Coordinates of C-alpha atoms and ligand atoms in Angstrom, one line a residue:
M1 CA 54.5 23.8 144.5
Q2 CA 57.1 22.3 142.4
F3 CA 55.3 23.2 139.2
K4 CA 55.1 26.9 140.3
H5 CA 58.8 26.8 141.2
L6 CA 59.7 25.5 137.8
S7 CA 57.7 28.0 135.9
L8 CA 59.3 30.9 137.9
A9 CA 62.7 29.5 137.0
A10 CA 61.7 29.1 133.4
L11 CA 60.3 32.7 133.4
A12 CA 63.5 34.1 134.8
A13 CA 65.5 32.2 132.3
G14 CA 63.2 33.5 129.5
A15 CA 63.5 37.1 130.8
S16 CA 67.3 37.1 130.8
A17 CA 67.4 35.6 127.3
Q18 CA 64.9 38.2 126.1
T19 CA 66.6 40.7 123.8
M20 CA 65.7 44.3 124.3
N21 CA 64.1 46.3 121.5
L22 CA 65.9 49.4 120.3
T23 CA 64.1 51.9 122.6
A24 CA 64.7 49.7 125.6
A25 CA 68.4 49.2 124.7
L26 CA 69.0 52.9 124.2
T27 CA 67.2 53.7 127.5
S28 CA 69.1 51.0 129.4
S29 CA 72.4 52.8 128.8
P30 CA 73.1 55.9 130.9
D31 CA 75.7 57.0 128.4
L32 CA 73.1 57.3 125.6
T33 CA 70.5 59.6 127.2
N34 CA 71.4 62.6 125.0
L35 CA 71.2 60.5 121.8
T36 CA 67.9 59.0 123.0
S37 CA 66.3 62.3 123.8
Y38 CA 67.5 63.7 120.6
V39 CA 66.3 60.8 118.4
S40 CA 62.9 61.0 120.2
L41 CA 62.4 64.3 118.6
F42 CA 62.1 62.5 115.3
P43 CA 59.4 59.8 115.8
E44 CA 59.4 58.7 112.2
L45 CA 63.2 58.2 112.3
L46 CA 62.9 56.3 115.5
T47 CA 60.2 54.0 114.1
Q48 CA 62.3 53.4 111.0
L49 CA 65.3 52.5 113.2
S50 CA 63.2 50.3 115.5
M51 CA 62.1 48.3 112.5
A52 CA 65.5 47.8 111.1
T53 CA 66.9 44.3 111.4
N54 CA 70.4 42.9 111.0
V55 CA 72.1 46.3 111.6
T56 CA 74.9 47.6 113.8
I57 CA 74.3 51.0 115.4
L58 CA 77.2 53.2 116.3
A59 CA 75.8 55.2 119.1
P60 CA 77.6 58.4 120.2
S61 CA 78.0 58.8 124.0
N62 CA 76.7 61.8 125.8
A63 CA 80.1 63.4 125.8
A64 CA 80.5 62.7 122.0
F65 CA 77.1 64.2 121.5
A66 CA 77.9 67.4 123.5
A67 CA 81.2 67.9 121.6
F68 CA 79.4 67.5 118.3
L69 CA 76.7 70.0 119.2
N70 CA 79.5 72.5 120.0
S71 CA 81.2 71.9 116.6
S72 CA 80.7 73.5 113.2
A73 CA 79.2 70.2 112.1
G74 CA 76.6 70.4 114.8
A75 CA 75.1 73.4 113.0
A76 CA 73.0 71.1 110.9
I77 CA 71.4 69.9 114.1
K78 CA 70.9 73.3 115.6
S79 CA 69.3 74.6 112.4
N80 CA 67.0 71.5 112.2
D81 CA 68.2 70.6 108.7
T82 CA 66.2 67.4 108.6
A83 CA 67.9 65.9 105.6
A84 CA 71.3 66.5 107.1
I85 CA 70.3 65.1 110.4
Q86 CA 68.9 62.1 108.8
A87 CA 72.1 61.6 106.8
I88 CA 74.3 61.9 109.9
L89 CA 72.1 59.4 111.8
M90 CA 71.9 56.9 108.9
Y91 CA 75.7 57.0 108.6
H92 CA 75.7 55.6 112.1
V93 CA 73.7 52.5 111.1
L94 CA 75.7 49.8 109.5
N95 CA 74.3 47.0 107.3
G96 CA 74.8 43.7 109.1
T97 CA 75.3 42.7 112.7
H98 CA 79.0 43.2 113.5
P99 CA 79.9 42.3 117.0
A100 CA 83.2 43.8 118.2
A101 CA 84.9 40.4 117.9
S102 CA 84.2 40.3 114.2
I103 CA 86.2 43.5 113.6
M104 CA 89.8 42.6 112.8
S105 CA 93.2 44.2 112.4
T106 CA 92.7 44.2 108.7
P107 CA 90.4 47.1 108.0
A108 CA 86.8 46.3 106.9
F109 CA 84.8 48.8 104.9
I110 CA 81.3 48.3 106.0
P111 CA 78.3 49.9 104.1
T112 CA 76.0 52.1 106.1
M113 CA 72.3 53.1 105.5
L114 CA 73.5 56.5 104.2
T115 CA 72.5 56.2 100.6
N116 CA 71.0 59.7 99.9
M117 CA 72.7 61.0 96.8
M118 CA 72.8 64.5 98.3
Y119 CA 75.4 63.1 100.7
T120 CA 77.0 60.1 99.0
N121 CA 77.7 58.7 95.6
V122 CA 79.0 55.4 96.8
T123 CA 76.8 52.6 95.4
G124 CA 75.4 50.4 98.1
G125 CA 75.8 53.0 100.8
Q126 CA 78.6 55.1 102.2
V127 CA 81.0 53.1 104.3
V128 CA 82.9 53.3 107.6
E129 CA 86.3 51.7 108.1
A130 CA 86.2 49.4 111.1
V131 CA 89.5 48.1 112.4
T132 CA 91.1 46.8 115.6
Q133 CA 94.1 48.7 116.7
G134 CA 95.8 47.3 119.8
T135 CA 93.0 46.6 122.2
N136 CA 90.7 49.2 120.7
V137 CA 88.0 48.9 118.1
E138 CA 88.3 52.1 115.9
I139 CA 85.9 53.4 113.4
Y140 CA 87.3 55.8 110.8
S141 CA 84.9 58.1 109.0
G142 CA 85.3 61.2 106.8
L143 CA 88.5 63.3 106.9
L144 CA 90.2 60.3 108.6
M145 CA 88.4 61.1 111.9
N146 CA 88.5 58.1 114.3
S147 CA 86.0 57.2 116.9
T148 CA 86.7 54.6 119.5
V149 CA 84.2 52.0 120.7
T150 CA 83.9 52.5 124.4
T151 CA 81.1 50.0 125.2
P152 CA 80.7 47.2 122.6
N153 CA 78.0 44.6 122.0
V154 CA 74.8 46.0 123.5
N155 CA 72.4 43.6 121.9
F156 CA 69.0 44.6 120.7
T157 CA 66.3 42.9 118.6
G158 CA 67.6 44.5 115.4
G159 CA 71.3 43.6 115.9
V160 CA 73.9 45.2 118.1
I161 CA 74.9 48.6 119.4
H162 CA 78.4 49.9 120.0
I163 CA 78.8 53.1 122.0
I164 CA 81.5 55.4 120.4
N165 CA 83.3 58.4 121.8
R166 CA 82.9 60.7 118.8
V167 CA 80.2 61.4 116.3
L168 CA 81.2 60.1 112.9
T169 CA 82.1 62.6 110.1
V170 CA 80.1 62.1 107.0
P171 CA 82.7 61.8 104.2
Q172 CA 82.9 65.1 102.2
N173 CA 83.6 65.7 98.5
I174 CA 87.1 65.3 97.1
S175 CA 87.9 69.0 96.7
F176 CA 86.9 69.8 100.2
T177 CA 88.7 66.8 101.6
A178 CA 91.9 67.6 99.7
T179 CA 91.9 71.2 100.9
Q180 CA 91.2 70.2 104.5
A181 CA 94.0 67.7 104.2
G182 CA 96.5 70.3 103.1
L183 CA 96.9 68.6 99.7
S184 CA 97.1 72.1 98.2
A185 CA 99.0 71.2 95.1
A186 CA 96.6 68.4 94.1
A187 CA 93.6 70.7 94.9
G188 CA 95.2 73.5 92.9
A189 CA 95.9 71.2 90.0
L190 CA 92.3 70.0 89.9
T191 CA 91.1 73.6 89.8
R192 CA 93.5 74.6 87.1
A193 CA 92.6 71.6 85.0
N194 CA 88.9 72.4 85.5
L195 CA 88.2 68.9 86.9
V196 CA 86.7 69.8 90.3
N197 CA 83.1 69.4 89.3
T198 CA 83.8 66.4 87.1
L199 CA 85.4 64.6 90.0
D200 CA 83.1 65.7 92.7
S201 CA 80.0 64.6 90.8
A202 CA 81.4 61.2 89.7
K203 CA 80.2 58.0 91.3
D204 CA 82.4 55.3 92.9
V205 CA 85.9 56.6 92.4
T206 CA 89.3 55.8 93.6
V207 CA 91.7 58.8 93.6
F208 CA 95.4 58.5 94.0
A209 CA 96.3 62.0 95.3
P210 CA 100.0 63.0 95.2
N211 CA 101.1 64.9 98.2
N212 CA 102.7 68.4 97.9
A213 CA 106.2 67.0 98.0
A214 CA 105.4 64.8 95.0
F215 CA 104.3 67.8 92.9
Q216 CA 107.4 69.7 94.1
A217 CA 109.7 66.9 93.0
I218 CA 108.6 67.2 89.4
G219 CA 108.3 71.0 89.5
S220 CA 110.2 71.4 86.2
A221 CA 107.8 69.1 84.4
T222 CA 104.6 70.8 85.6
A223 CA 105.8 74.4 85.1
N224 CA 104.6 74.8 81.5
L225 CA 101.8 72.3 81.1
T226 CA 98.8 73.2 79.1
M227 CA 95.4 72.7 80.8
M228 CA 94.8 69.7 78.6
E229 CA 98.2 68.1 79.5
L230 CA 97.6 68.7 83.2
A231 CA 94.1 67.2 82.9
S232 CA 95.3 64.1 81.2
I233 CA 97.9 63.6 83.9
L234 CA 95.3 64.1 86.7
E235 CA 92.8 61.8 85.0
Y236 CA 95.5 59.1 85.2
H237 CA 95.2 59.4 89.0
V238 CA 91.4 58.6 89.0
V239 CA 89.7 55.3 88.6
N240 CA 86.0 55.8 87.7
G241 CA 83.5 53.1 88.7
T242 CA 85.6 51.2 91.3
V243 CA 86.1 52.1 94.9
G244 CA 89.3 50.4 95.8
Y245 CA 89.9 50.4 99.5
S246 CA 93.5 49.6 100.4
S247 CA 92.6 46.2 101.9
T248 CA 90.9 45.2 98.6
L249 CA 94.0 46.1 96.4
R250 CA 96.0 43.0 95.5
N251 CA 99.5 42.6 94.1
G252 CA 99.2 42.8 90.3
T253 CA 95.7 44.4 90.3
M254 CA 95.3 46.4 87.1
L255 CA 93.0 49.5 87.4
T256 CA 91.8 51.4 84.3
S257 CA 92.1 55.1 85.0
M258 CA 89.8 57.8 83.7
S259 CA 92.4 58.7 81.1
G260 CA 92.0 55.1 79.7
M261 CA 95.5 54.0 80.6
N262 CA 96.1 51.3 83.2
L263 CA 97.6 51.6 86.6
T264 CA 99.4 48.6 88.2
V265 CA 99.1 47.9 91.9
T266 CA 102.1 46.3 93.7
V267 CA 101.8 45.1 97.3
S268 CA 105.0 44.4 99.0
N269 CA 105.7 43.8 102.7
G270 CA 102.4 45.5 103.6
S271 CA 103.1 48.6 101.5
V272 CA 100.8 49.4 98.6
F273 CA 102.2 51.0 95.5
V274 CA 100.5 52.2 92.4
N275 CA 103.0 52.2 89.5
S276 CA 106.1 53.6 91.2
A277 CA 104.2 55.7 93.8
K278 CA 103.8 54.5 97.3
V279 CA 100.5 54.9 99.2
V280 CA 101.5 56.9 102.2
I281 CA 98.1 57.6 103.7
P282 CA 95.5 55.0 102.6
D283 CA 91.7 55.1 102.8
V284 CA 90.6 58.7 103.2
L285 CA 86.9 58.3 102.7
V286 CA 85.2 60.8 100.5
A287 CA 81.5 61.4 99.4
N288 CA 82.0 59.4 96.2
G289 CA 84.7 56.9 97.1
V290 CA 88.1 56.8 98.5
V291 CA 91.4 58.8 98.2
H292 CA 94.8 57.3 98.8
V293 CA 97.6 59.8 99.3
I294 CA 100.7 58.9 97.3
D295 CA 104.3 60.2 97.2
N296 CA 104.9 60.4 93.5
V297 CA 103.0 62.0 90.6
L298 CA 101.9 59.3 88.1
N299 CA 102.8 59.7 84.5
P300 CA 100.3 58.5 81.8
N301 CA 103.2 58.3 79.4
N302 CA 105.1 56.0 81.7
T303 CA 102.6 53.3 82.6
S304 CA 105.3 50.7 83.2
A305 CA 107.0 52.6 86.1
K306 CA 107.7 50.0 88.8
P307 CA 108.5 50.6 92.5
V308 CA 111.7 49.6 94.2
A309 CA 109.8 48.3 97.2
T310 CA 112.9 48.3 99.4
A311 CA 113.8 52.0 98.7
S312 CA 112.5 54.6 101.1
T313 CA 111.8 57.0 98.2
Q314 CA 111.0 56.2 94.6
S315 CA 112.4 57.9 91.6
V316 CA 110.1 60.3 89.8
A317 CA 107.9 59.0 87.0
F318 CA 108.7 62.0 84.8
P319 CA 112.2 61.3 83.4
G320 CA 114.6 64.2 83.8
A321 CA 112.2 66.2 86.0
T322 CA 113.8 68.3 88.7
S323 CA 112.2 69.8 91.8
A324 CA 111.0 73.3 92.0
R325 CA 111.0 75.7 94.9
D326 CA 107.6 77.1 94.1
N327 CA 104.6 75.2 93.0
P328 CA 102.6 76.9 90.4
L329 CA 99.7 74.5 90.9
T330 CA 98.8 75.8 94.3
S331 CA 97.2 79.0 93.1
G332 CA 93.4 78.9 92.8
V333 CA 92.9 76.3 95.5
P334 CA 89.2 76.4 96.1
S335 CA 87.6 77.5 99.4
P336 CA 86.2 74.5 101.1
T337 CA 82.5 73.9 100.7
G338 CA 81.4 71.0 102.9
S339 CA 78.0 69.6 103.3
V340 CA 77.4 67.9 106.6
G341 CA 79.4 66.4 109.4
M342 CA 82.5 68.4 108.7
A343 CA 85.3 67.8 111.0
P344 CA 84.4 69.1 114.4
T345 CA 87.2 71.2 115.7
P346 CA 88.6 68.2 117.5
A347 CA 89.5 68.5 121.1
G348 CA 91.0 65.1 121.2
G349 CA 92.5 65.3 117.7
A350 CA 92.3 63.0 114.8
G351 CA 93.8 59.6 114.8
S352 CA 97.0 59.0 112.9
R353 CA 97.7 56.3 110.5
S354 CA 100.2 55.8 107.9
S355 CA 101.9 53.0 106.0
S356 CA 104.9 51.7 107.8
S357 CA 107.7 53.7 106.5
S358 CA 107.2 57.4 106.3
G359 CA 109.4 59.6 104.2
A360 CA 110.6 63.1 105.3
A361 CA 107.5 64.5 103.8
M362 CA 105.1 62.3 105.8
P363 CA 103.8 64.3 108.6
M364 CA 102.1 62.0 111.1
K365 CA 101.0 64.2 113.9
T366 CA 98.3 63.4 116.2
G367 CA 96.2 65.5 118.4
A368 CA 96.6 69.0 117.1
I369 CA 94.2 70.4 114.5
G370 CA 92.6 67.4 113.0
A371 CA 93.0 66.0 109.6
A372 CA 94.7 69.1 108.2
A373 CA 97.5 68.5 110.6
L374 CA 97.9 65.0 109.4
F375 CA 98.8 66.1 106.0
A376 CA 100.0 69.7 106.4
G377 CA 103.7 69.0 107.0
A378 CA 104.4 68.5 103.4
G379 CA 103.0 72.0 102.7
V380 CA 105.6 73.7 104.7
W381 CA 107.9 74.2 101.8
L382 CA 105.3 76.4 100.1
N383 CA 106.0 79.1 102.6
N384 CA 109.7 79.0 102.1
Ligands
NAG401 C1 60.1 48.1 123.7 O1 60.2 47.4 124.9 C2 59.6 48.1 126.0 C3 59.9 47.4 127.3 O2 59.9 46.0 127.1 C4 58.1 48.3 125.7 O3 57.5 49.0 126.8 C5 57.9 49.0 124.4 O4 56.5 49.1 124.1 C6 58.6 48.3 123.3 N1 58.6 49.2 122.1 C7 58.3 48.8 120.9 C8 58.3 49.8 119.8 O5 58.0 47.6 120.7
NAG402 C1 73.2 65.0 128.2 O1 73.6 64.1 129.2 C2 74.1 64.7 130.3 C3 74.6 63.6 131.3 O2 73.6 62.6 131.3 C4 72.9 65.5 131.0 O3 73.4 66.1 132.1 C5 72.4 66.5 130.0 O4 71.3 67.2 130.5 C6 72.0 65.8 128.7 N1 71.7 66.8 127.7 C7 70.6 66.7 126.9 C8 70.5 67.8 125.9 O5 69.9 65.8 127.0
NAG403 C1 64.6 72.7 116.1 O1 63.8 71.7 116.6 C2 63.6 71.8 118.1 C3 62.8 70.5 118.5 O2 61.8 70.3 117.6 C4 62.9 73.1 118.4 O3 62.8 73.1 119.8 C5 63.8 74.2 117.9 O4 63.1 75.4 118.2 C6 64.0 74.1 116.4 N1 65.0 75.1 116.0 C7 64.9 75.8 114.9 C8 66.0 76.7 114.6 O5 64.0 75.6 114.1
NAG404 C1 72.6 45.1 103.1 O1 73.6 44.4 102.4 C2 73.0 43.3 101.6 C3 74.2 42.6 100.9 O2 75.2 42.3 101.8 C4 72.1 43.9 100.6 O3 71.5 42.8 99.9 C5 71.0 44.7 101.3 O4 70.2 45.3 100.3 C6 71.6 45.7 102.2 N1 70.6 46.4 102.9 C7 70.4 47.7 102.9 C8 69.2 48.2 103.7 O5 71.1 48.4 102.3
NAG405 C1 73.0 40.3 107.8 O1 73.7 41.3 106.9 C2 74.9 40.7 106.4 C3 75.6 41.9 105.7 O2 74.7 42.5 104.8 C4 74.6 39.6 105.5 O3 75.8 39.0 105.0 C5 73.9 38.5 106.3 O4 73.5 37.4 105.5 C6 72.7 39.1 107.0 N1 72.1 38.1 107.9 C7 70.8 37.9 108.0 C8 70.4 36.9 109.0 O5 70.0 38.5 107.3
NAG406 C1 76.2 62.8 93.6 O1 76.1 62.9 92.2 C2 75.1 63.8 91.8 C3 75.0 63.7 90.3 O2 76.2 63.7 89.7 C4 75.4 65.2 92.3 O3 74.4 66.1 91.9 C5 75.6 65.1 93.8 O4 76.0 66.4 94.3 C6 76.6 64.1 94.2 N1 76.6 64.0 95.6 C7 77.7 64.3 96.3 C8 77.6 64.1 97.8 O5 78.7 64.8 95.9
NAG407 C1 74.5 39.2 122.2 O1 74.3 38.4 121.0 C2 75.3 37.4 120.7 C3 74.8 36.7 119.5 O2 74.5 37.6 118.5 C4 75.5 36.5 121.9 O3 76.6 35.7 121.5 C5 75.9 37.3 123.1 O4 76.0 36.4 124.2 C6 74.8 38.3 123.4 N1 75.2 39.1 124.5 C7 74.4 39.3 125.6 C8 75.0 40.2 126.6 O5 73.3 38.8 125.7
NAG408 C1 108.6 77.4 81.1 O1 108.3 78.6 80.5 C2 109.2 79.7 80.9 C3 108.7 81.0 80.4 O2 107.9 80.8 79.3 C4 110.6 79.3 80.5 O3 111.5 80.3 80.9 C5 111.0 78.0 81.1 O4 112.3 77.6 80.6 C6 110.0 76.9 80.7 N1 110.4 75.7 81.5 C7 110.4 74.6 80.9 C8 110.8 73.4 81.8 O5 110.2 74.4 79.7
NAG409 C1 82.4 57.4 84.8 O1 81.8 56.2 84.3 C2 80.5 56.4 84.0 C3 79.9 55.0 83.6 O2 80.8 54.4 82.7 C4 80.3 57.5 82.9 O3 78.9 57.6 82.7 C5 80.8 58.8 83.5 O4 80.7 59.8 82.5 C6 82.3 58.6 83.9 N1 82.7 59.8 84.6 C7 83.8 60.4 84.3 C8 84.1 61.6 85.1 O5 84.6 59.9 83.5
NAG410 C1 103.9 41.1 93.0 O1 103.8 41.1 91.6 C2 105.0 41.3 90.9 C3 104.7 41.3 89.4 O2 103.6 42.1 89.1 C4 105.9 40.1 91.3 O3 107.2 40.3 90.6 C5 106.1 40.0 92.8 O4 106.9 38.9 93.1 C6 104.8 40.0 93.4 N1 105.0 40.1 94.9 C7 104.4 39.3 95.7 C8 104.6 39.5 97.2 O5 103.6 38.4 95.4
NAG411 C1 94.3 47.3 81.1 O1 94.1 46.1 81.9 C2 93.0 45.3 81.5 C3 92.9 44.2 82.5 O2 92.6 44.7 83.7 C4 93.4 44.7 80.1 O3 92.3 43.9 79.7 C5 93.6 45.9 79.2 O4 94.1 45.4 77.9 C6 94.7 46.8 79.7 N1 94.8 48.0 78.8 C7 95.9 48.5 78.5 C8 95.9 49.7 77.6 O5 97.0 47.9 78.7
NAG412 C1 92.0 58.3 117.7 O1 93.1 57.4 117.6 C2 94.2 57.8 118.4 C3 95.3 56.9 118.3 O2 95.5 56.4 117.0 C4 93.8 57.9 119.9 O3 94.8 58.4 120.6 C5 92.6 58.8 120.0 O4 92.1 58.8 121.3 C6 91.5 58.4 119.1 N1 90.4 59.4 119.1 C7 89.2 59.1 119.6 C8 88.2 60.2 119.5 O5 88.9 58.0 120.0

């Protein structure tokens, strides 16, 4: 009698400690039925996922899935573009087991299983940004889209699942991202300097992208630049071979730009500067690295420009330059050509994030028209 009693207890204890396999974990959550039935259409993918160990799966809820299907990005799914579907799903699988408690208020950039070169040129896998904001765990993906973890820590044999409220956006190429973000002067300058393909096809880059107000402020200096001069200025804004997420940039870090000249990072009171330009929107993930939006155009002939960290705006790095009403660089902005997971027309809007002090040209709107709205304010002067 006693023996039987004991074994039942032991069995019960064993059962509750038993970790579910992936299928069981997905099926156990009523909020994942859409994802589950969708993934079941791809038995090979499901097998691959079931065998994965030490991963974190960001699983879109039913509502997230429905919103995604209704978005332009959902087109890949509707047209059964298997490579695109696989890319989107793999972007939701993070390398390593990351319980919610391990995600901090300092952003972490966690590699995913998205490694297909058709969709990313970030070595080691495209990343997501995971960060705790207030009581929420937020995941930032392409075009600064944020997804919130709604149910954390569903354990399964291969790691942990967090349920999220929006399908992640696979980071897009630099030119598409710049255009979507309303960085029309930067996008126009790249086109004019014939650097779009060079940049979009590079691997592992960090781009410091001046906002429109920054280009406007040196309008007199950009007015008559030759293509070569413009290209050398722009190449000074690109670091080839290093993806420098903001939380990895340290005070005094020297970065060698594509033009061969060095850039100096200053970190002061939580603000990040490159030379004398302040990073006003950090960590916009792109297909081949990261873009930081800055408030000043960098000058390769003025590599020693230093910020005045306490000032709300920095002086321009082009001595004597004055601002222009019109920006000649905005002509020829390319039409966006995205690949997959483009920003869904967001019902809930993109998250907003900026460094602490925002100048007049720093639009920090939330909730309207997605990433474009986040950046678009600085473009208003163009229509004057
Ligand atoms: C997962 O677990 C369920 C229930 O325990 C079981 O029926 C199923 O066969 C398992 N699947 C795999 C792939 O092991
Ligand atoms: C998605 O989930 C909702 C709620 O569970 C359900 O009503 C709907 O039929 C599901 N759709 C698909 C395509 O599975
Ligand atoms: C996509 O795949 C689903 C499921 O296999 C199928 O029902 C549907 O007809 C396919 N659609 C297209 C456009 O091929
Ligand atoms: C996961 O990351 C580790 C290093 O942290 C690396 O060795 C491993 O290859 C990665 N796994 C995959 C599947 O990318
Ligand atoms: C799980 O993955 C993380 C990140 O790649 C790695 O640091 C860790 O050592 C891995 N743990 C195990 C048990 O493989
Ligand atoms: C990655 O680089 C290759 C070769 O340069 C290029 O063909 C491919 O389009 C790039 N991928 C993306 C997503 O930009
Ligand atoms: C999930 O796994 C972690 C260890 O990885 C453990 O601390 C936690 O208690 C588990 N949660 C549940 C609900 O079993
Ligand atoms: C640029 O060129 C125009 C016409 O060639 C000229 O009028 C203007 O003064 C030049 N601007 C500068 C800053 O050199
Ligand atoms: C970036 O660096 C790699 C390796 O050093 C080189 O092959 C490539 O041409 C560089 N790309 C650009 C755009 O400078
Ligand atoms: C950052 O580095 C500069 C020199 O590059 C130094 O003057 C400054 O004190 C440093 N700031 C901090 C906070 O360490
Ligand atoms: C650029 O910085 C590196 C150190 O990161 C240094 O070795 C190199 O000499 C510097 N180049 C120039 C042109 O200052
Ligand atoms: C994105 O973040 C903002 C706040 O920063 C929040 O209001 C919004 O609900 C988040 N979006 C999603 C889809 O979770």
